[in-house]
Amino acid sequence: MELMLAVFSLLFLFATQASPPLDQVLKYIDDHQDDYVQHLKEWVAIQSESGSPAKRDDVIQMIQIVGERIKSLGGSVELADLGNEELPNGRIIPLPPVVLGELGKDPNKITVCIYGHVDVQPARIEDGWATDPYVLTEKDGNLYGRGASDDKGPVLAWLHAIEAFQALKQELPVNLKFIFEAMEESGSKGLNELLSEKNETFFSSVDYIVISDSGWLSEKPVLTYGTRGLCYFFVEVKCAKQDLHSGLYGGTVHEAMTDLIGLLDSLVNSSGHILIPGINVDVAPLTEEERLLYKAIEFNPEDFKNTIGTTELLHESKEDVLLHRWRFPSLSIHGIEGAFSGPGAKTVIPAKVTGKFSIRLVPDMDPEKLNNQVTTYLNRVFAERRSPNKMQVTLKSGSRAWIARFTDKQYVAGRRATNKVFGVDAEMIREGGTIPIARTLQHTTQKSVMLLPIGGAGDAIHSQNEKISRGNYINGTKLFAAYIAEISQL
Ligand SMILES: *[C@@H]1O[C@H](CO)[C@@H](O)[C@H](O)[C@H]1NC(C)=O
Ligand SMILES: *[C@@H]1O[C@H](CO)[C@@H](O)[C@H](O)[C@H]1NC(C)=O
Ligand SMILES: *[C@@H]1O[C@H](CO)[C@@H](O)[C@H](O)[C@H]1NC(C)=O
């Protein structure tokens, strides 16, 4: 009897001490972090620069490796062919295929679709990297290498999270689908068409779409529910059939550059206020509820200012800086093509100059309407100058802002997963930049989209010395595992 009791209590002890399944997965991830770093090293070594035609074979090799990885997890993969790309010199090269993967089709489980990309921005050690950009190098807890944060690290983190469930013989609690591409850094050519084409098939069973291709705002984990759109304008002024000498012609002609500077100066005032009439009519009014979201965010305008190396920002309070970064439109002047910009004092009067500026769009601004407002306004400003020159405004590209339905269940799962792994509440943020895929996926499929980034605030993506911290990479892997567990329970 006593023995039986002893056995019984031992069993009881065992049962209560065995950790819950998710905790086992998280521990497994911790224990295998060196393997995960090694895998990232192998991926970073592949120079998958989508913008460098000479590297196209590497890009294709990279996406094929991703396909094989999904197959090794037991998934099925379609390598969707996007055809060819014609380069500016007329040469035709193949576009890398898109990986459409699927793992599990249990009708009783929900289906989560993960988006990521495995192409990278170009990188050369001569650009000022401290280490070879294609040799992942760990220093002071950071993993340096092109693509470490954008976006090979996050893609691998998802695959490792899935692997961890499988290694522990735990059934995955959700069905998974994957869209992994390798042209993201070069405008995702052909992707939109593919997504539309697959709407009724690949996407029909998808419940939630998660994108991990952005970063945190501070040291705190985030859920990102909006991005701004972008309209990029060219304004061209032409005054002569060729460049002129200011000694011979200065004082006699209406100079193109003078007109252009006047036009550019009419766009925004020195407080950052956009002067184009009507620009704000479609900006969705800010609700009190939203303002409260901004109050809760950890963000220090002083640090932000110091990181940039500027003495004063356009706005003072934390809320105003963030609102103007994410929630209101902004206008930036980028450059003047055709202007003299070399060293020295050349006395040229350029014959034709093209000013380049862009406007970041927020909900519910419309690119076409904005184009009309900008064109009408610049034509009026130009007419007031009474210049005989030729002026032309062109909208080069236009994309709308994206805003998620952030009350959707997957945001709840994201919050719970963040709490589980990091022990803090996720910050609800937006991005001031543009991640076209977020809007495209939501708009095309009408499914819930969430950005669940694991990159750090200072990862220097697209820049020299890109990195991801080991902490973000490994905890990010755990976050994805926890998200999978949490979303399956909602
Ligand atoms: C810019 O325009 C806004 C709105 O009209 C105005 O409040 C602000 O004072 C202007 N800034 C300057 C420096 O003129
Ligand atoms: C895609 O399919 C969804 C239903 O799953 C539908 O609501 C949506 O309108 C479709 N999108 C397009 C562009 O047809
Ligand atoms: C992960 O996050 C926890 C909690 O914030 C932290 O203590 C730990 O150092 C992080 N890094 C790793 C590699 O787990």
mmCIF file with all atom_site columns, C-alpha atoms and ligand atoms in Angstrom, residues 269-271 273, ligand 1:
data_model
loop_
_atom_site.group_PDB
_atom_site.id
_atom_site.type_symbol
_atom_site.label_atom_id
_atom_site.label_alt_id
_atom_site.label_comp_id
_atom_site.label_asym_id
_atom_site.label_entity_id
_atom_site.label_seq_id
_atom_site.pdbx_PDB_ins_code
_atom_site.Cartn_x
_atom_site.Cartn_y
_atom_site.Cartn_z
_atom_site.occupancy
_atom_site.B_iso_or_equiv
_atom_site.pdbx_formal_charge
_atom_site.auth_seq_id
_atom_site.auth_comp_id
_atom_site.auth_asym_id
_atom_site.auth_atom_id
_atom_site.pdbx_PDB_model_num
ATOM   1  C CA . ASN A 1 269 ? 7.172  75.263 -45.621 1.00 0.00 ? 269 ASN A CA 1
ATOM   2  C CA . SER A 1 270 ? 9.946  75.264 -43.068 1.00 0.00 ? 270 SER A CA 1
ATOM   3  C CA . SER A 1 271 ? 7.637  73.816 -40.392 1.00 0.00 ? 271 SER A CA 1
ATOM   4  C CA . HIS A 1 273 ? 3.616  71.793 -43.495 1.00 0.00 ? 273 HIS A CA 1
HETATM 5  C C1 . LIG B 2 .   ? 3.701  76.609 -42.246 1.00 0.00 ? 1   LIG B C1 1
HETATM 6  O O1 . LIG B 2 .   ? 2.311  76.501 -42.512 1.00 0.00 ? 1   LIG B O1 1
HETATM 7  C C2 . LIG B 2 .   ? 1.497  76.277 -41.364 1.00 0.00 ? 1   LIG B C2 1
HETATM 8  C C3 . LIG B 2 .   ? 0.039  76.149 -41.823 1.00 0.00 ? 1   LIG B C3 1
HETATM 9  O O2 . LIG B 2 .   ? -0.344 77.212 -42.576 1.00 0.00 ? 1   LIG B O2 1
HETATM 10 C C4 . LIG B 2 .   ? 1.657  77.409 -40.374 1.00 0.00 ? 1   LIG B C4 1
HETATM 11 O O3 . LIG B 2 .   ? 0.917  77.143 -39.205 1.00 0.00 ? 1   LIG B O3 1
HETATM 12 C C5 . LIG B 2 .   ? 3.136  77.569 -40.026 1.00 0.00 ? 1   LIG B C5 1
HETATM 13 O O4 . LIG B 2 .   ? 3.301  78.683 -39.197 1.00 0.00 ? 1   LIG B O4 1
HETATM 14 C C6 . LIG B 2 .   ? 3.940  77.740 -41.294 1.00 0.00 ? 1   LIG B C6 1
HETATM 15 N N1 . LIG B 2 .   ? 5.346  77.803 -40.948 1.00 0.00 ? 1   LIG B N1 1
HETATM 16 C C7 . LIG B 2 .   ? 6.113  78.813 -41.322 1.00 0.00 ? 1   LIG B C7 1
HETATM 17 C C8 . LIG B 2 .   ? 7.525  78.767 -40.854 1.00 0.00 ? 1   LIG B C8 1
HETATM 18 O O5 . LIG B 2 .   ? 5.704  79.710 -42.029 1.00 0.00 ? 1   LIG B O5 1
#
